[in-house]
DNA sequence: TAGGCCATCTGGTCCT
DNA sequence: AGGACCAGATGGCCTA
């Protein structure tokens, strides 16, 4: 009984969300359908397949004639900041790798959240911001449902 | 072609 | 000192 109530209400909720909240998201491109569940690979298939050799950074350094060290807070008055840390190119590259890993885990969490929110009427992968918004609405909806039953 | 979305780099700040 | 987190900048890809 309650299952049926939840099911039909949930279907209505999802339909409302798709038709009213995100009408522009109902179209589908071929590429999106292919990588529907996987994070779309941009520069490389593996997020850190090029960890050992960051060609982009090295090339920029070579072209720009960058110094061996990065100076932090070197923008005008910012150079007077209390703590100024000088990091090497190697340290900068290591920080970039850590940042890529951090963003990868963040995207994994977004993918997990995408699987938790009802989106069966969607054909296109939800963006991160739409995932968050839909999750907020969905939680509110389920909370109301619990309180009124 | 403009706009949205995303990956990546980078420097600043906070925390251990 | 160094790692985590964050936000701004930048450039690429895709769609309307």
PDB file of C-alpha atoms (C1' of nucleotides) in Angstrom:
ATOM      1  CA  UNK A   1       0.000   0.000   0.000  1.00  0.00           C
ATOM      2  CA  UNK A   2       2.584   2.499   1.064  1.00  0.00           C
ATOM      3  CA  UNK A   3       4.938   1.187  -1.578  1.00  0.00           C
ATOM      4  CA  UNK A   4       2.413   1.915  -4.252  1.00  0.00           C
ATOM      5  CA  UNK A   5       1.842   5.363  -2.840  1.00  0.00           C
ATOM      6  CA  UNK A   6       5.534   6.057  -2.837  1.00  0.00           C
ATOM      7  CA  UNK A   7       5.984   4.636  -6.305  1.00  0.00           C
ATOM      8  CA  UNK A   8       3.262   6.661  -7.957  1.00  0.00           C
ATOM      9  CA  UNK A   9       4.168   9.799  -6.065  1.00  0.00           C
ATOM     10  CA  UNK A  10       7.791   9.315  -6.938  1.00  0.00           C
ATOM     11  CA  UNK A  11       6.954   8.933 -10.585  1.00  0.00           C
ATOM     12  CA  UNK A  12       4.969  12.144 -10.450  1.00  0.00           C
ATOM     13  CA  UNK A  13       7.827  13.824  -8.681  1.00  0.00           C
ATOM     14  CA  UNK A  14      10.342  12.780 -11.275  1.00  0.00           C
ATOM     15  CA  UNK A  15       8.079  13.762 -14.113  1.00  0.00           C
ATOM     16  CA  UNK A  16       7.517  17.126 -12.531  1.00  0.00           C
ATOM     17  CA  UNK A  17      11.213  17.592 -12.046  1.00  0.00           C
ATOM     18  CA  UNK A  18      11.953  16.760 -15.636  1.00  0.00           C
ATOM     19  CA  UNK A  19       9.172  18.735 -17.201  1.00  0.00           C
ATOM     20  CA  UNK A  20       9.214  21.759 -14.969  1.00  0.00           C
ATOM     21  CA  UNK A  21      12.621  22.126 -13.426  1.00  0.00           C
ATOM     22  CA  UNK A  22      14.881  20.968 -16.228  1.00  0.00           C
ATOM     23  CA  UNK A  23      13.014  21.118 -19.510  1.00  0.00           C
ATOM     24  CA  UNK A  24      16.157  21.938 -21.410  1.00  0.00           C
ATOM     25  CA  UNK A  25      17.856  18.772 -20.285  1.00  0.00           C
ATOM     26  CA  UNK A  26      15.592  16.347 -22.107  1.00  0.00           C
ATOM     27  CA  UNK A  27      17.505  16.277 -25.333  1.00  0.00           C
ATOM     28  CA  UNK A  28      20.210  13.804 -26.026  1.00  0.00           C
ATOM     29  CA  UNK A  29      23.442  13.985 -27.872  1.00  0.00           C
ATOM     30  CA  UNK A  30      25.081  10.829 -29.115  1.00  0.00           C
ATOM     31  CA  UNK A  31      28.217  11.361 -27.062  1.00  0.00           C
ATOM     32  CA  UNK A  32      26.351  11.913 -23.831  1.00  0.00           C
ATOM     33  CA  UNK A  33      24.533   8.657 -24.232  1.00  0.00           C
ATOM     34  CA  UNK A  34      27.756   6.788 -24.667  1.00  0.00           C
ATOM     35  CA  UNK A  35      29.422   8.137 -21.542  1.00  0.00           C
ATOM     36  CA  UNK A  36      26.297   8.332 -19.552  1.00  0.00           C
ATOM     37  CA  UNK A  37      27.708   6.735 -16.445  1.00  0.00           C
ATOM     38  CA  UNK A  38      31.385   7.273 -16.886  1.00  0.00           C
ATOM     39  CA  UNK A  39      33.211  10.508 -16.280  1.00  0.00           C
ATOM     40  CA  UNK A  40      33.902  11.913 -19.685  1.00  0.00           C
ATOM     41  CA  UNK A  41      37.561  11.586 -20.486  1.00  0.00           C
ATOM     42  CA  UNK A  42      39.009  14.874 -21.549  1.00  0.00           C
ATOM     43  CA  UNK A  43      42.732  15.025 -21.912  1.00  0.00           C
ATOM     44  CA  UNK A  44      43.330  11.382 -21.191  1.00  0.00           C
ATOM     45  CA  UNK A  45      41.289   8.278 -20.579  1.00  0.00           C
ATOM     46  CA  UNK A  46      42.739   7.740 -17.146  1.00  0.00           C
ATOM     47  CA  UNK A  47      42.565  10.702 -14.828  1.00  0.00           C
ATOM     48  CA  UNK A  48      46.195  10.420 -13.919  1.00  0.00           C
ATOM     49  CA  UNK A  49      47.679   8.339 -16.661  1.00  0.00           C
ATOM     50  CA  UNK A  50      50.211  11.091 -17.215  1.00  0.00           C
ATOM     51  CA  UNK A  51      51.197  11.609 -13.627  1.00  0.00           C
ATOM     52  CA  UNK A  52      54.820  10.883 -14.228  1.00  0.00           C
ATOM     53  CA  UNK A  53      55.204  13.319 -17.062  1.00  0.00           C
ATOM     54  CA  UNK A  54      53.021  16.368 -17.062  1.00  0.00           C
ATOM     55  CA  UNK A  55      53.817  17.380 -20.603  1.00  0.00           C
ATOM     56  CA  UNK A  56      51.676  20.490 -20.488  1.00  0.00           C
ATOM     57  CA  UNK A  57      53.388  21.941 -17.456  1.00  0.00           C
ATOM     58  CA  UNK A  58      56.836  21.046 -18.615  1.00  0.00           C
ATOM     59  CA  UNK A  59      56.220  22.526 -22.028  1.00  0.00           C
ATOM     60  CA  UNK A  60      54.888  25.738 -20.560  1.00  0.00           C
ATOM     61  CA  UNK A  61      57.936  26.004 -18.360  1.00  0.00           C
ATOM     62  CA  UNK A  62      60.175  25.390 -21.311  1.00  0.00           C
ATOM     63  CA  UNK A  63      58.438  27.883 -23.572  1.00  0.00           C
ATOM     64  CA  UNK A  64      58.005  30.581 -20.992  1.00  0.00           C
ATOM     65  CA  UNK A  65      61.441  30.126 -19.582  1.00  0.00           C
ATOM     66  CA  UNK A  66      59.952  29.645 -16.156  1.00  0.00           C
ATOM     67  CA  UNK A  67      62.283  29.637 -13.202  1.00  0.00           C
ATOM     68  CA  UNK A  68      63.027  26.481 -11.347  1.00  0.00           C
ATOM     69  CA  UNK A  69      60.844  27.635  -8.467  1.00  0.00           C
ATOM     70  CA  UNK A  70      57.284  28.901  -8.254  1.00  0.00           C
ATOM     71  CA  UNK A  71      56.838  31.920  -6.059  1.00  0.00           C
ATOM     72  CA  UNK A  72      53.536  32.059  -4.226  1.00  0.00           C
ATOM     73  CA  UNK A  73      51.640  35.255  -3.687  1.00  0.00           C
ATOM     74  CA  UNK A  74      53.626  37.181  -6.207  1.00  0.00           C
ATOM     75  CA  UNK A  75      50.743  39.402  -7.337  1.00  0.00           C
ATOM     76  CA  UNK A  76      51.638  42.936  -6.237  1.00  0.00           C
ATOM     77  CA  UNK A  77      50.572  43.572  -2.677  1.00  0.00           C
ATOM     78  CA  UNK A  78      50.003  39.868  -2.158  1.00  0.00           C
ATOM     79  CA  UNK A  79      53.735  39.441  -2.131  1.00  0.00           C
ATOM     80  CA  UNK A  80      53.684  40.987   1.325  1.00  0.00           C
ATOM     81  CA  UNK A  81      51.641  38.136   2.754  1.00  0.00           C
ATOM     82  CA  UNK A  82      52.700  36.773   6.101  1.00  0.00           C
ATOM     83  CA  UNK A  83      53.728  33.389   4.886  1.00  0.00           C
ATOM     84  CA  UNK A  84      55.293  33.090   1.487  1.00  0.00           C
ATOM     85  CA  UNK A  85      56.082  29.643   0.316  1.00  0.00           C
ATOM     86  CA  UNK A  86      58.508  28.985  -2.456  1.00  0.00           C
ATOM     87  CA  UNK A  87      57.880  25.673  -4.135  1.00  0.00           C
ATOM     88  CA  UNK A  88      59.858  23.856  -6.752  1.00  0.00           C
ATOM     89  CA  UNK A  89      58.536  22.729 -10.113  1.00  0.00           C
ATOM     90  CA  UNK A  90      58.488  19.189  -8.789  1.00  0.00           C
ATOM     91  CA  UNK A  91      56.423  20.256  -5.809  1.00  0.00           C
ATOM     92  CA  UNK A  92      54.057  22.183  -8.045  1.00  0.00           C
ATOM     93  CA  UNK A  93      53.583  19.122 -10.257  1.00  0.00           C
ATOM     94  CA  UNK A  94      52.995  16.953  -7.194  1.00  0.00           C
ATOM     95  CA  UNK A  95      50.378  19.413  -5.989  1.00  0.00           C
ATOM     96  CA  UNK A  96      48.722  19.279  -9.399  1.00  0.00           C
ATOM     97  CA  UNK A  97      48.576  15.496  -9.188  1.00  0.00           C
ATOM     98  CA  UNK A  98      47.018  15.678  -5.750  1.00  0.00           C
ATOM     99  CA  UNK A  99      44.489  18.179  -6.990  1.00  0.00           C
ATOM    100  CA  UNK A 100      43.552  15.950  -9.914  1.00  0.00           C
ATOM    101  CA  UNK A 101      43.066  13.030  -7.538  1.00  0.00           C
ATOM    102  CA  UNK A 102      40.982  15.175  -5.248  1.00  0.00           C
ATOM    103  CA  UNK A 103      38.769  16.303  -8.097  1.00  0.00           C
ATOM    104  CA  UNK A 104      38.489  12.727  -9.309  1.00  0.00           C
ATOM    105  CA  UNK A 105      37.205  11.574  -5.929  1.00  0.00           C
ATOM    106  CA  UNK A 106      34.828  14.516  -5.910  1.00  0.00           C
ATOM    107  CA  UNK A 107      33.446  13.414  -9.261  1.00  0.00           C
ATOM    108  CA  UNK A 108      33.122   9.864  -7.997  1.00  0.00           C
ATOM    109  CA  UNK A 109      30.947  11.201  -5.215  1.00  0.00           C
ATOM    110  CA  UNK A 110      28.882  13.101  -7.751  1.00  0.00           C
ATOM    111  CA  UNK A 111      28.436   9.930  -9.795  1.00  0.00           C
ATOM    112  CA  UNK A 112      27.280   8.112  -6.685  1.00  0.00           C
ATOM    113  CA  UNK A 113      24.827  10.877  -5.942  1.00  0.00           C
ATOM    114  CA  UNK A 114      23.546  10.753  -9.534  1.00  0.00           C
ATOM    115  CA  UNK A 115      22.699   7.109  -9.029  1.00  0.00           C
ATOM    116  CA  UNK A 116      20.759   7.913  -5.869  1.00  0.00           C
ATOM    117  CA  UNK A 117      18.453  10.558  -7.250  1.00  0.00           C
ATOM    118  CA  UNK A 118      15.564   9.532  -9.488  1.00  0.00           C
ATOM    119  CA  UNK A 119      16.427  10.462 -13.023  1.00  0.00           C
ATOM    120  CA  UNK A 120      14.967   7.709 -15.139  1.00  0.00           C
ATOM    121  CA  UNK A 121      13.196  10.207 -17.333  1.00  0.00           C
ATOM    122  CA  UNK A 122      16.558  11.726 -18.139  1.00  0.00           C
ATOM    123  CA  UNK A 123      18.462  10.681 -21.182  1.00  0.00           C
ATOM    124  CA  UNK A 124      21.276  13.113 -20.660  1.00  0.00           C
ATOM    125  CA  UNK A 125      23.749  12.842 -17.818  1.00  0.00           C
ATOM    126  CA  UNK A 126      23.023  15.330 -15.074  1.00  0.00           C
ATOM    127  CA  UNK A 127      25.497  18.092 -14.609  1.00  0.00           C
ATOM    128  CA  UNK A 128      27.029  18.542 -11.180  1.00  0.00           C
ATOM    129  CA  UNK A 129      24.957  21.577 -10.339  1.00  0.00           C
ATOM    130  CA  UNK A 130      21.751  19.906 -11.538  1.00  0.00           C
ATOM    131  CA  UNK A 131      22.617  16.823  -9.508  1.00  0.00           C
ATOM    132  CA  UNK A 132      22.921  18.912  -6.379  1.00  0.00           C
ATOM    133  CA  UNK A 133      19.711  20.795  -7.043  1.00  0.00           C
ATOM    134  CA  UNK A 134      17.784  17.659  -7.827  1.00  0.00           C
ATOM    135  CA  UNK A 135      19.119  15.968  -4.696  1.00  0.00           C
ATOM    136  CA  UNK A 136      17.975  18.911  -2.585  1.00  0.00           C
ATOM    137  CA  UNK A 137      14.490  18.793  -4.055  1.00  0.00           C
ATOM    138  CA  UNK A 138      14.355  15.027  -3.779  1.00  0.00           C
ATOM    139  CA  UNK A 139      15.348  15.036  -0.115  1.00  0.00           C
ATOM    140  CA  UNK A 140      12.771  17.706   0.637  1.00  0.00           C
ATOM    141  CA  UNK A 141      10.167  15.713  -1.196  1.00  0.00           C
ATOM    142  CA  UNK A 142      10.937  12.507   0.671  1.00  0.00           C
ATOM    143  CA  UNK A 143      11.005  14.354   3.988  1.00  0.00           C
ATOM    144  CA  UNK A 144       7.568  15.777   3.348  1.00  0.00           C
ATOM    145  CA  UNK A 145       6.355  12.360   2.328  1.00  0.00           C
ATOM    146  CA  UNK A 146       7.562  10.844   5.575  1.00  0.00           C
ATOM    147  CA  UNK A 147       6.045  13.560   7.687  1.00  0.00           C
ATOM    148  CA  UNK A 148       2.654  13.287   6.009  1.00  0.00           C
ATOM    149  CA  UNK A 149       2.257   9.520   6.236  1.00  0.00           C
TER     150      UNK A 149
ATOM    151  C1'  DT B   1      28.785  31.229 -32.662  1.00  0.00           C
ATOM    152  C1'  DA B   2      27.472  31.804 -27.813  1.00  0.00           C
ATOM    153  C1'  DG B   3      26.825  29.611 -23.682  1.00  0.00           C
ATOM    154  C1'  DG B   4      27.119  25.652 -20.541  1.00  0.00           C
ATOM    155  C1'  DC B   5      29.893  22.224 -18.537  1.00  0.00           C
ATOM    156  C1'  DC B   6      34.069  20.267 -17.282  1.00  0.00           C
ATOM    157  C1'  DA B   7      39.229  19.283 -16.535  1.00  0.00           C
ATOM    158  C1'  DT B   8      43.259  21.272 -15.239  1.00  0.00           C
ATOM    159  C1'  DC B   9      46.533  24.542 -13.396  1.00  0.00           C
ATOM    160  C1'  DT B  10      47.581  27.741  -9.984  1.00  0.00           C
ATOM    161  C1'  DG B  11      48.059  30.550  -5.817  1.00  0.00           C
ATOM    162  C1'  DG B  12      46.043  31.576  -1.268  1.00  0.00           C
ATOM    163  C1'  DT B  13      44.606  29.919   3.166  1.00  0.00           C
ATOM    164  C1'  DC B  14      43.969  26.700   6.812  1.00  0.00           C
ATOM    165  C1'  DC B  15      45.337  22.759   9.360  1.00  0.00           C
ATOM    166  C1'  DT B  16      48.394  19.056  11.112  1.00  0.00           C
TER     167       DT B  16
ATOM    168  C1'  DA C   1      56.936  22.244   5.881  1.00  0.00           C
ATOM    169  C1'  DG C   2      53.645  20.118   3.417  1.00  0.00           C
ATOM    170  C1'  DG C   3      48.993  18.436   2.406  1.00  0.00           C
ATOM    171  C1'  DA C   4      43.984  19.543   1.889  1.00  0.00           C
ATOM    172  C1'  DC C   5      40.727  22.596   0.418  1.00  0.00           C
ATOM    173  C1'  DC C   6      39.085  26.344  -2.212  1.00  0.00           C
ATOM    174  C1'  DA C   7      38.278  29.672  -5.875  1.00  0.00           C
ATOM    175  C1'  DG C   8      39.718  32.041 -10.113  1.00  0.00           C
ATOM    176  C1'  DA C   9      41.499  31.569 -14.759  1.00  0.00           C
ATOM    177  C1'  DT C  10      41.849  29.158 -18.945  1.00  0.00           C
ATOM    178  C1'  DG C  11      40.908  26.220 -22.727  1.00  0.00           C
ATOM    179  C1'  DG C  12      38.426  22.313 -24.922  1.00  0.00           C
ATOM    180  C1'  DC C  13      34.163  19.987 -26.129  1.00  0.00           C
ATOM    181  C1'  DC C  14      29.359  19.918 -27.071  1.00  0.00           C
ATOM    182  C1'  DT C  15      24.733  21.650 -28.077  1.00  0.00           C
ATOM    183  C1'  DA C  16      21.123  24.888 -29.449  1.00  0.00           C
TER     184       DA C  16
END
